[in-house]
JSON list of C-alpha atoms in Angstrom, two decimals:
[
{"chain": "D", "resi": 1, "resn": "UNK", "atom": "CA", "xyz": [0.00, 0.00, 0.00]},
{"chain": "D", "resi": 2, "resn": "UNK", "atom": "CA", "xyz": [1.09, 3.56, -0.63]},
{"chain": "D", "resi": 3, "resn": "UNK", "atom": "CA", "xyz": [1.24, 5.99, 2.29]},
{"chain": "D", "resi": 4, "resn": "UNK", "atom": "CA", "xyz": [-1.86, 7.71, 0.88]},
{"chain": "D", "resi": 5, "resn": "UNK", "atom": "CA", "xyz": [-3.75, 4.41, 0.76]},
{"chain": "D", "resi": 6, "resn": "UNK", "atom": "CA", "xyz": [-2.74, 3.78, 4.37]},
{"chain": "D", "resi": 7, "resn": "UNK", "atom": "CA", "xyz": [-3.89, 7.28, 5.34]},
{"chain": "D", "resi": 8, "resn": "UNK", "atom": "CA", "xyz": [-7.29, 6.84, 3.71]},
{"chain": "D", "resi": 9, "resn": "UNK", "atom": "CA", "xyz": [-7.81, 3.39, 5.24]},
{"chain": "D", "resi": 10, "resn": "UNK", "atom": "CA", "xyz": [-7.08, 4.55, 8.79]},
{"chain": "D", "resi": 11, "resn": "UNK", "atom": "CA", "xyz": [-3.73, 2.80, 9.09]},
{"chain": "D", "resi": 12, "resn": "UNK", "atom": "CA", "xyz": [-0.55, 4.36, 10.43]},
{"chain": "D", "resi": 13, "resn": "UNK", "atom": "CA", "xyz": [1.23, 6.24, 7.62]},
{"chain": "D", "resi": 14, "resn": "UNK", "atom": "CA", "xyz": [4.18, 8.55, 7.11]},
{"chain": "D", "resi": 15, "resn": "UNK", "atom": "CA", "xyz": [3.05, 12.17, 7.06]},
{"chain": "D", "resi": 16, "resn": "UNK", "atom": "CA", "xyz": [6.30, 13.13, 5.30]},
{"chain": "D", "resi": 17, "resn": "UNK", "atom": "CA", "xyz": [5.67, 10.92, 2.28]},
{"chain": "D", "resi": 18, "resn": "UNK", "atom": "CA", "xyz": [6.59, 12.81, -0.90]},
{"chain": "D", "resi": 19, "resn": "UNK", "atom": "CA", "xyz": [3.24, 12.20, -2.65]},
{"chain": "D", "resi": 20, "resn": "UNK", "atom": "CA", "xyz": [1.32, 13.46, 0.37]},
{"chain": "D", "resi": 21, "resn": "UNK", "atom": "CA", "xyz": [3.55, 16.53, 0.71]},
{"chain": "D", "resi": 22, "resn": "UNK", "atom": "CA", "xyz": [3.00, 17.35, -2.97]},
{"chain": "D", "resi": 23, "resn": "UNK", "atom": "CA", "xyz": [-0.78, 17.00, -2.61]},
{"chain": "D", "resi": 24, "resn": "UNK", "atom": "CA", "xyz": [-0.75, 19.23, 0.47]},
{"chain": "D", "resi": 25, "resn": "UNK", "atom": "CA", "xyz": [1.26, 21.87, -1.41]},
{"chain": "D", "resi": 26, "resn": "UNK", "atom": "CA", "xyz": [-1.11, 21.75, -4.41]},
{"chain": "D", "resi": 27, "resn": "UNK", "atom": "CA", "xyz": [-4.16, 22.17, -2.17]},
{"chain": "D", "resi": 28, "resn": "UNK", "atom": "CA", "xyz": [-2.54, 25.11, -0.40]},
{"chain": "D", "resi": 29, "resn": "UNK", "atom": "CA", "xyz": [-2.03, 26.87, -3.73]},
{"chain": "D", "resi": 30, "resn": "UNK", "atom": "CA", "xyz": [-5.78, 26.58, -4.49]},
{"chain": "D", "resi": 31, "resn": "UNK", "atom": "CA", "xyz": [-6.68, 27.68, -0.97]},
{"chain": "D", "resi": 32, "resn": "UNK", "atom": "CA", "xyz": [-4.41, 30.71, -1.30]},
{"chain": "D", "resi": 33, "resn": "UNK", "atom": "CA", "xyz": [-6.15, 31.68, -4.54]},
{"chain": "D", "resi": 34, "resn": "UNK", "atom": "CA", "xyz": [-9.59, 31.10, -2.99]},
{"chain": "D", "resi": 35, "resn": "UNK", "atom": "CA", "xyz": [-8.86, 33.17, 0.10]},
{"chain": "D", "resi": 36, "resn": "UNK", "atom": "CA", "xyz": [-7.59, 36.07, -1.99]},
{"chain": "D", "resi": 37, "resn": "UNK", "atom": "CA", "xyz": [-10.60, 36.42, -4.29]},
{"chain": "D", "resi": 38, "resn": "UNK", "atom": "CA", "xyz": [-12.77, 39.50, -4.03]},
{"chain": "D", "resi": 39, "resn": "UNK", "atom": "CA", "xyz": [-16.19, 38.98, -2.38]},
{"chain": "D", "resi": 40, "resn": "UNK", "atom": "CA", "xyz": [-17.87, 39.75, -5.72]},
{"chain": "D", "resi": 41, "resn": "UNK", "atom": "CA", "xyz": [-16.12, 36.82, -7.45]},
{"chain": "D", "resi": 42, "resn": "UNK", "atom": "CA", "xyz": [-18.70, 34.22, -6.40]},
{"chain": "D", "resi": 43, "resn": "UNK", "atom": "CA", "xyz": [-18.50, 32.20, -9.63]},
{"chain": "D", "resi": 44, "resn": "UNK", "atom": "CA", "xyz": [-14.71, 31.91, -9.36]},
{"chain": "D", "resi": 45, "resn": "UNK", "atom": "CA", "xyz": [-15.01, 30.92, -5.68]},
{"chain": "D", "resi": 46, "resn": "UNK", "atom": "CA", "xyz": [-17.44, 28.11, -6.55]},
{"chain": "D", "resi": 47, "resn": "UNK", "atom": "CA", "xyz": [-15.20, 26.97, -9.42]},
{"chain": "D", "resi": 48, "resn": "UNK", "atom": "CA", "xyz": [-12.18, 26.72, -7.13]},
{"chain": "D", "resi": 49, "resn": "UNK", "atom": "CA", "xyz": [-14.16, 24.86, -4.45]},
{"chain": "D", "resi": 50, "resn": "UNK", "atom": "CA", "xyz": [-15.48, 22.38, -7.02]},
{"chain": "D", "resi": 51, "resn": "UNK", "atom": "CA", "xyz": [-11.91, 21.65, -8.06]},
{"chain": "D", "resi": 52, "resn": "UNK", "atom": "CA", "xyz": [-10.67, 21.37, -4.48]},
{"chain": "D", "resi": 53, "resn": "UNK", "atom": "CA", "xyz": [-13.38, 19.45, -2.63]},
{"chain": "D", "resi": 54, "resn": "UNK", "atom": "CA", "xyz": [-14.31, 15.84, -3.26]},
{"chain": "D", "resi": 55, "resn": "UNK", "atom": "CA", "xyz": [-18.05, 16.53, -3.61]},
{"chain": "D", "resi": 56, "resn": "UNK", "atom": "CA", "xyz": [-20.34, 19.55, -3.50]},
{"chain": "D", "resi": 57, "resn": "UNK", "atom": "CA", "xyz": [-24.13, 19.16, -3.43]},
{"chain": "D", "resi": 58, "resn": "UNK", "atom": "CA", "xyz": [-26.57, 21.09, -5.60]},
{"chain": "D", "resi": 59, "resn": "UNK", "atom": "CA", "xyz": [-27.73, 24.64, -4.96]},
{"chain": "D", "resi": 60, "resn": "UNK", "atom": "CA", "xyz": [-25.67, 27.46, -3.57]},
{"chain": "D", "resi": 61, "resn": "UNK", "atom": "CA", "xyz": [-22.61, 26.64, -1.51]},
{"chain": "D", "resi": 62, "resn": "UNK", "atom": "CA", "xyz": [-21.11, 29.44, 0.48]},
{"chain": "D", "resi": 63, "resn": "UNK", "atom": "CA", "xyz": [-17.81, 29.20, 2.30]},
{"chain": "D", "resi": 64, "resn": "UNK", "atom": "CA", "xyz": [-16.78, 32.58, 3.65]},
{"chain": "D", "resi": 65, "resn": "UNK", "atom": "CA", "xyz": [-13.11, 33.40, 3.42]},
{"chain": "D", "resi": 66, "resn": "UNK", "atom": "CA", "xyz": [-10.75, 32.49, 4.89]},
{"chain": "D", "resi": 67, "resn": "UNK", "atom": "CA", "xyz": [-11.15, 28.73, 4.53]},
{"chain": "D", "resi": 68, "resn": "UNK", "atom": "CA", "xyz": [-8.44, 26.16, 5.25]},
{"chain": "D", "resi": 69, "resn": "UNK", "atom": "CA", "xyz": [-8.08, 22.44, 4.64]},
{"chain": "D", "resi": 70, "resn": "UNK", "atom": "CA", "xyz": [-5.28, 19.94, 4.13]},
{"chain": "D", "resi": 71, "resn": "UNK", "atom": "CA", "xyz": [-6.20, 18.04, 0.96]},
{"chain": "D", "resi": 72, "resn": "UNK", "atom": "CA", "xyz": [-9.77, 19.00, 0.10]},
{"chain": "D", "resi": 73, "resn": "UNK", "atom": "CA", "xyz": [-10.54, 15.83, -1.85]},
{"chain": "D", "resi": 74, "resn": "UNK", "atom": "CA", "xyz": [-11.65, 13.98, 1.31]},
{"chain": "D", "resi": 75, "resn": "UNK", "atom": "CA", "xyz": [-14.32, 16.64, 2.03]},
{"chain": "D", "resi": 76, "resn": "UNK", "atom": "CA", "xyz": [-17.90, 16.08, 0.87]},
{"chain": "D", "resi": 77, "resn": "UNK", "atom": "CA", "xyz": [-20.63, 18.66, 1.50]},
{"chain": "D", "resi": 78, "resn": "UNK", "atom": "CA", "xyz": [-24.33, 18.33, 0.74]},
{"chain": "D", "resi": 79, "resn": "UNK", "atom": "CA", "xyz": [-26.94, 20.64, -0.71]},
{"chain": "D", "resi": 80, "resn": "UNK", "atom": "CA", "xyz": [-27.31, 24.21, 0.52]},
{"chain": "D", "resi": 81, "resn": "UNK", "atom": "CA", "xyz": [-24.13, 24.12, 2.60]},
{"chain": "D", "resi": 82, "resn": "UNK", "atom": "CA", "xyz": [-22.90, 27.23, 4.40]},
{"chain": "D", "resi": 83, "resn": "UNK", "atom": "CA", "xyz": [-19.68, 27.78, 6.34]},
{"chain": "D", "resi": 84, "resn": "UNK", "atom": "CA", "xyz": [-18.74, 31.05, 7.98]},
{"chain": "D", "resi": 85, "resn": "UNK", "atom": "CA", "xyz": [-15.30, 32.67, 8.41]},
{"chain": "D", "resi": 86, "resn": "UNK", "atom": "CA", "xyz": [-12.24, 30.63, 9.43]},
{"chain": "D", "resi": 87, "resn": "UNK", "atom": "CA", "xyz": [-13.62, 27.16, 8.66]},
{"chain": "D", "resi": 88, "resn": "UNK", "atom": "CA", "xyz": [-10.72, 24.69, 9.06]},
{"chain": "D", "resi": 89, "resn": "UNK", "atom": "CA", "xyz": [-10.82, 21.02, 8.03]},
{"chain": "D", "resi": 90, "resn": "UNK", "atom": "CA", "xyz": [-7.89, 18.65, 8.47]},
{"chain": "D", "resi": 91, "resn": "UNK", "atom": "CA", "xyz": [-9.10, 16.04, 6.00]},
{"chain": "D", "resi": 92, "resn": "UNK", "atom": "CA", "xyz": [-6.58, 13.21, 6.22]},
{"chain": "D", "resi": 93, "resn": "UNK", "atom": "CA", "xyz": [-9.68, 10.96, 6.46]},
{"chain": "D", "resi": 94, "resn": "UNK", "atom": "CA", "xyz": [-13.09, 11.57, 4.91]},
{"chain": "D", "resi": 95, "resn": "UNK", "atom": "CA", "xyz": [-15.20, 14.43, 6.23]},
{"chain": "D", "resi": 96, "resn": "UNK", "atom": "CA", "xyz": [-18.81, 14.03, 5.14]},
{"chain": "D", "resi": 97, "resn": "UNK", "atom": "CA", "xyz": [-21.29, 16.83, 5.78]},
{"chain": "D", "resi": 98, "resn": "UNK", "atom": "CA", "xyz": [-24.97, 16.40, 4.85]},
{"chain": "D", "resi": 99, "resn": "UNK", "atom": "CA", "xyz": [-27.61, 18.66, 3.32]},
{"chain": "D", "resi": 100, "resn": "UNK", "atom": "CA", "xyz": [-28.71, 21.96, 4.88]},
{"chain": "D", "resi": 101, "resn": "UNK", "atom": "CA", "xyz": [-25.78, 22.24, 7.27]},
{"chain": "D", "resi": 102, "resn": "UNK", "atom": "CA", "xyz": [-24.64, 25.54, 8.71]},
{"chain": "D", "resi": 103, "resn": "UNK", "atom": "CA", "xyz": [-21.15, 25.99, 10.13]},
{"chain": "D", "resi": 104, "resn": "UNK", "atom": "CA", "xyz": [-20.47, 28.96, 12.40]},
{"chain": "D", "resi": 105, "resn": "UNK", "atom": "CA", "xyz": [-17.27, 31.03, 12.40]},
{"chain": "D", "resi": 106, "resn": "UNK", "atom": "CA", "xyz": [-14.00, 29.56, 13.67]},
{"chain": "D", "resi": 107, "resn": "UNK", "atom": "CA", "xyz": [-15.15, 25.93, 13.46]},
{"chain": "D", "resi": 108, "resn": "UNK", "atom": "CA", "xyz": [-12.46, 23.25, 13.17]},
{"chain": "D", "resi": 109, "resn": "UNK", "atom": "CA", "xyz": [-12.87, 19.63, 12.10]},
{"chain": "D", "resi": 110, "resn": "UNK", "atom": "CA", "xyz": [-9.91, 17.32, 12.69]},
{"chain": "D", "resi": 111, "resn": "UNK", "atom": "CA", "xyz": [-9.35, 13.80, 11.36]},
{"chain": "D", "resi": 112, "resn": "UNK", "atom": "CA", "xyz": [-5.58, 13.53, 11.93]},
{"chain": "D", "resi": 113, "resn": "UNK", "atom": "CA", "xyz": [-4.39, 11.60, 14.99]},
{"chain": "D", "resi": 114, "resn": "UNK", "atom": "CA", "xyz": [-0.95, 11.75, 16.59]},
{"chain": "D", "resi": 115, "resn": "UNK", "atom": "CA", "xyz": [0.71, 9.64, 19.24]},
{"chain": "D", "resi": 116, "resn": "UNK", "atom": "CA", "xyz": [0.95, 11.01, 22.77]},
{"chain": "D", "resi": 117, "resn": "UNK", "atom": "CA", "xyz": [4.43, 9.43, 22.95]},
{"chain": "D", "resi": 118, "resn": "UNK", "atom": "CA", "xyz": [6.91, 12.16, 21.88]},
{"chain": "D", "resi": 119, "resn": "UNK", "atom": "CA", "xyz": [9.33, 9.74, 20.19]},
{"chain": "D", "resi": 120, "resn": "UNK", "atom": "CA", "xyz": [6.53, 8.19, 18.10]},
{"chain": "D", "resi": 121, "resn": "UNK", "atom": "CA", "xyz": [5.04, 11.62, 17.37]},
{"chain": "D", "resi": 122, "resn": "UNK", "atom": "CA", "xyz": [8.40, 12.98, 16.19]},
{"chain": "D", "resi": 123, "resn": "UNK", "atom": "CA", "xyz": [8.70, 10.10, 13.71]},
{"chain": "D", "resi": 124, "resn": "UNK", "atom": "CA", "xyz": [5.87, 11.80, 11.76]},
{"chain": "D", "resi": 125, "resn": "UNK", "atom": "CA", "xyz": [3.86, 8.58, 11.82]},
{"chain": "D", "resi": 126, "resn": "UNK", "atom": "CA", "xyz": [0.16, 9.33, 12.21]},
{"chain": "D", "resi": 127, "resn": "UNK", "atom": "CA", "xyz": [-3.28, 7.93, 11.41]},
{"chain": "D", "resi": 128, "resn": "UNK", "atom": "CA", "xyz": [-6.69, 9.40, 10.66]},
{"chain": "D", "resi": 129, "resn": "UNK", "atom": "CA", "xyz": [-10.33, 8.78, 11.58]},
{"chain": "D", "resi": 130, "resn": "UNK", "atom": "CA", "xyz": [-13.30, 10.04, 9.52]},
{"chain": "D", "resi": 131, "resn": "UNK", "atom": "CA", "xyz": [-15.87, 12.59, 10.67]},
{"chain": "D", "resi": 132, "resn": "UNK", "atom": "CA", "xyz": [-19.51, 12.42, 9.60]},
{"chain": "D", "resi": 133, "resn": "UNK", "atom": "CA", "xyz": [-22.14, 15.13, 10.06]},
{"chain": "D", "resi": 134, "resn": "UNK", "atom": "CA", "xyz": [-25.77, 14.42, 9.13]},
{"chain": "D", "resi": 135, "resn": "UNK", "atom": "CA", "xyz": [-28.46, 16.56, 7.53]},
{"chain": "D", "resi": 136, "resn": "UNK", "atom": "CA", "xyz": [-30.00, 19.70, 9.05]},
{"chain": "D", "resi": 137, "resn": "UNK", "atom": "CA", "xyz": [-27.12, 20.33, 11.43]},
{"chain": "D", "resi": 138, "resn": "UNK", "atom": "CA", "xyz": [-26.03, 23.66, 12.89]},
{"chain": "D", "resi": 139, "resn": "UNK", "atom": "CA", "xyz": [-22.52, 23.85, 14.31]},
{"chain": "D", "resi": 140, "resn": "UNK", "atom": "CA", "xyz": [-22.12, 26.96, 16.46]},
{"chain": "D", "resi": 141, "resn": "UNK", "atom": "CA", "xyz": [-19.12, 29.27, 16.41]},
{"chain": "D", "resi": 142, "resn": "UNK", "atom": "CA", "xyz": [-15.73, 28.13, 17.68]},
{"chain": "D", "resi": 143, "resn": "UNK", "atom": "CA", "xyz": [-16.70, 24.44, 17.86]},
{"chain": "D", "resi": 144, "resn": "UNK", "atom": "CA", "xyz": [-13.96, 21.82, 17.57]},
{"chain": "D", "resi": 145, "resn": "UNK", "atom": "CA", "xyz": [-14.87, 18.36, 16.23]},
{"chain": "D", "resi": 146, "resn": "UNK", "atom": "CA", "xyz": [-12.30, 15.64, 16.93]},
{"chain": "D", "resi": 147, "resn": "UNK", "atom": "CA", "xyz": [-11.35, 12.58, 14.83]},
{"chain": "D", "resi": 148, "resn": "UNK", "atom": "CA", "xyz": [-13.81, 9.72, 14.54]},
{"chain": "D", "resi": 149, "resn": "UNK", "atom": "CA", "xyz": [-16.93, 11.68, 15.54]},
{"chain": "D", "resi": 150, "resn": "UNK", "atom": "CA", "xyz": [-20.36, 11.08, 14.00]},
{"chain": "D", "resi": 151, "resn": "UNK", "atom": "CA", "xyz": [-23.04, 13.74, 14.43]},
{"chain": "D", "resi": 152, "resn": "UNK", "atom": "CA", "xyz": [-26.57, 12.65, 13.51]},
{"chain": "D", "resi": 153, "resn": "UNK", "atom": "CA", "xyz": [-29.38, 14.50, 11.70]},
{"chain": "D", "resi": 154, "resn": "UNK", "atom": "CA", "xyz": [-31.27, 17.49, 13.13]},
{"chain": "D", "resi": 155, "resn": "UNK", "atom": "CA", "xyz": [-28.54, 18.38, 15.62]},
{"chain": "D", "resi": 156, "resn": "UNK", "atom": "CA", "xyz": [-27.44, 21.72, 17.04]},
{"chain": "D", "resi": 157, "resn": "UNK", "atom": "CA", "xyz": [-23.95, 21.93, 18.57]},
{"chain": "D", "resi": 158, "resn": "UNK", "atom": "CA", "xyz": [-23.61, 24.93, 20.90]},
{"chain": "D", "resi": 159, "resn": "UNK", "atom": "CA", "xyz": [-20.89, 27.53, 20.40]},
{"chain": "D", "resi": 160, "resn": "UNK", "atom": "CA", "xyz": [-17.52, 26.76, 21.93]},
{"chain": "D", "resi": 161, "resn": "UNK", "atom": "CA", "xyz": [-18.18, 23.03, 22.28]},
{"chain": "D", "resi": 162, "resn": "UNK", "atom": "CA", "xyz": [-15.49, 20.38, 21.90]},
{"chain": "D", "resi": 163, "resn": "UNK", "atom": "CA", "xyz": [-17.08, 17.31, 20.30]},
{"chain": "D", "resi": 164, "resn": "UNK", "atom": "CA", "xyz": [-15.09, 14.26, 21.42]},
{"chain": "D", "resi": 165, "resn": "UNK", "atom": "CA", "xyz": [-17.73, 11.55, 20.86]},
{"chain": "D", "resi": 166, "resn": "UNK", "atom": "CA", "xyz": [-20.76, 10.76, 18.74]},
{"chain": "D", "resi": 167, "resn": "UNK", "atom": "CA", "xyz": [-23.89, 12.93, 19.05]},
{"chain": "D", "resi": 168, "resn": "UNK", "atom": "CA", "xyz": [-27.21, 11.19, 18.24]},
{"chain": "D", "resi": 169, "resn": "UNK", "atom": "CA", "xyz": [-29.81, 12.58, 15.85]},
{"chain": "D", "resi": 170, "resn": "UNK", "atom": "CA", "xyz": [-32.47, 14.99, 17.07]},
{"chain": "D", "resi": 171, "resn": "UNK", "atom": "CA", "xyz": [-30.30, 16.51, 19.80]},
{"chain": "D", "resi": 172, "resn": "UNK", "atom": "CA", "xyz": [-28.99, 19.77, 21.14]},
{"chain": "D", "resi": 173, "resn": "UNK", "atom": "CA", "xyz": [-25.49, 19.29, 22.54]},
{"chain": "D", "resi": 174, "resn": "UNK", "atom": "CA", "xyz": [-23.08, 21.69, 24.23]},
{"chain": "D", "resi": 175, "resn": "UNK", "atom": "CA", "xyz": [-19.96, 21.88, 26.32]},
{"chain": "D", "resi": 176, "resn": "UNK", "atom": "CA", "xyz": [-16.44, 20.58, 26.74]},
{"chain": "D", "resi": 177, "resn": "UNK", "atom": "CA", "xyz": [-16.72, 17.71, 26.37]},
{"chain": "D", "resi": 178, "resn": "UNK", "atom": "CA", "xyz": [-19.85, 18.16, 24.28]},
{"chain": "D", "resi": 179, "resn": "UNK", "atom": "CA", "xyz": [-22.88, 16.30, 25.62]},
{"chain": "D", "resi": 180, "resn": "UNK", "atom": "CA", "xyz": [-26.58, 16.10, 24.77]},
{"chain": "D", "resi": 181, "resn": "UNK", "atom": "CA", "xyz": [-28.64, 18.50, 26.89]},
{"chain": "D", "resi": 182, "resn": "UNK", "atom": "CA", "xyz": [-31.95, 18.25, 25.06]},
{"chain": "D", "resi": 183, "resn": "UNK", "atom": "CA", "xyz": [-33.75, 16.08, 22.55]},
{"chain": "D", "resi": 184, "resn": "UNK", "atom": "CA", "xyz": [-35.45, 17.90, 19.65]},
{"chain": "D", "resi": 185, "resn": "UNK", "atom": "CA", "xyz": [-39.21, 17.29, 19.52]},
{"chain": "D", "resi": 186, "resn": "UNK", "atom": "CA", "xyz": [-40.51, 15.76, 16.28]},
{"chain": "D", "resi": 187, "resn": "UNK", "atom": "CA", "xyz": [-42.52, 18.93, 15.54]},
{"chain": "D", "resi": 188, "resn": "UNK", "atom": "CA", "xyz": [-39.28, 20.91, 15.29]},
{"chain": "D", "resi": 189, "resn": "UNK", "atom": "CA", "xyz": [-37.71, 18.60, 12.71]},
{"chain": "D", "resi": 190, "resn": "UNK", "atom": "CA", "xyz": [-37.96, 19.17, 8.97]}
]
């Protein structure tokens, strides 16, 4: 297996593999161009995102600048997606975001994992775990979502939360660590 294949399958891989470093550099060039477009250049912004991300759903997609990611190709967003300023995605594994999702400012999604042992960490060996976010989800400002998390449908994550574990559908969750504080009544769901 190549280091990229290992990365995408969740196995330990070398983060300093030449192919991976080249893909990171190429993505950063596109991100630089994207973040330096004028606000009026919506068509160009969408064109760059379509070339960078793995999948973009139908209808308008808005990602306010600045936006940051590692590779881009492992990111899939659904229909009518919106992300506010400073959206950061470390997409060493797949990041799947459903339809009608709203991402507040300063939200970070991480898939990369590193050893807590300094010798292992300094070897640049790492692994990645995917993140999945369902449909009709609102992620409040300054939320951090850690590797391996699944967030269900019809969920609201409160501002400033650190999501360390799965959040079930039809929930409102807040805090550090993020926890469910309320179930959403069926009448409130779409």
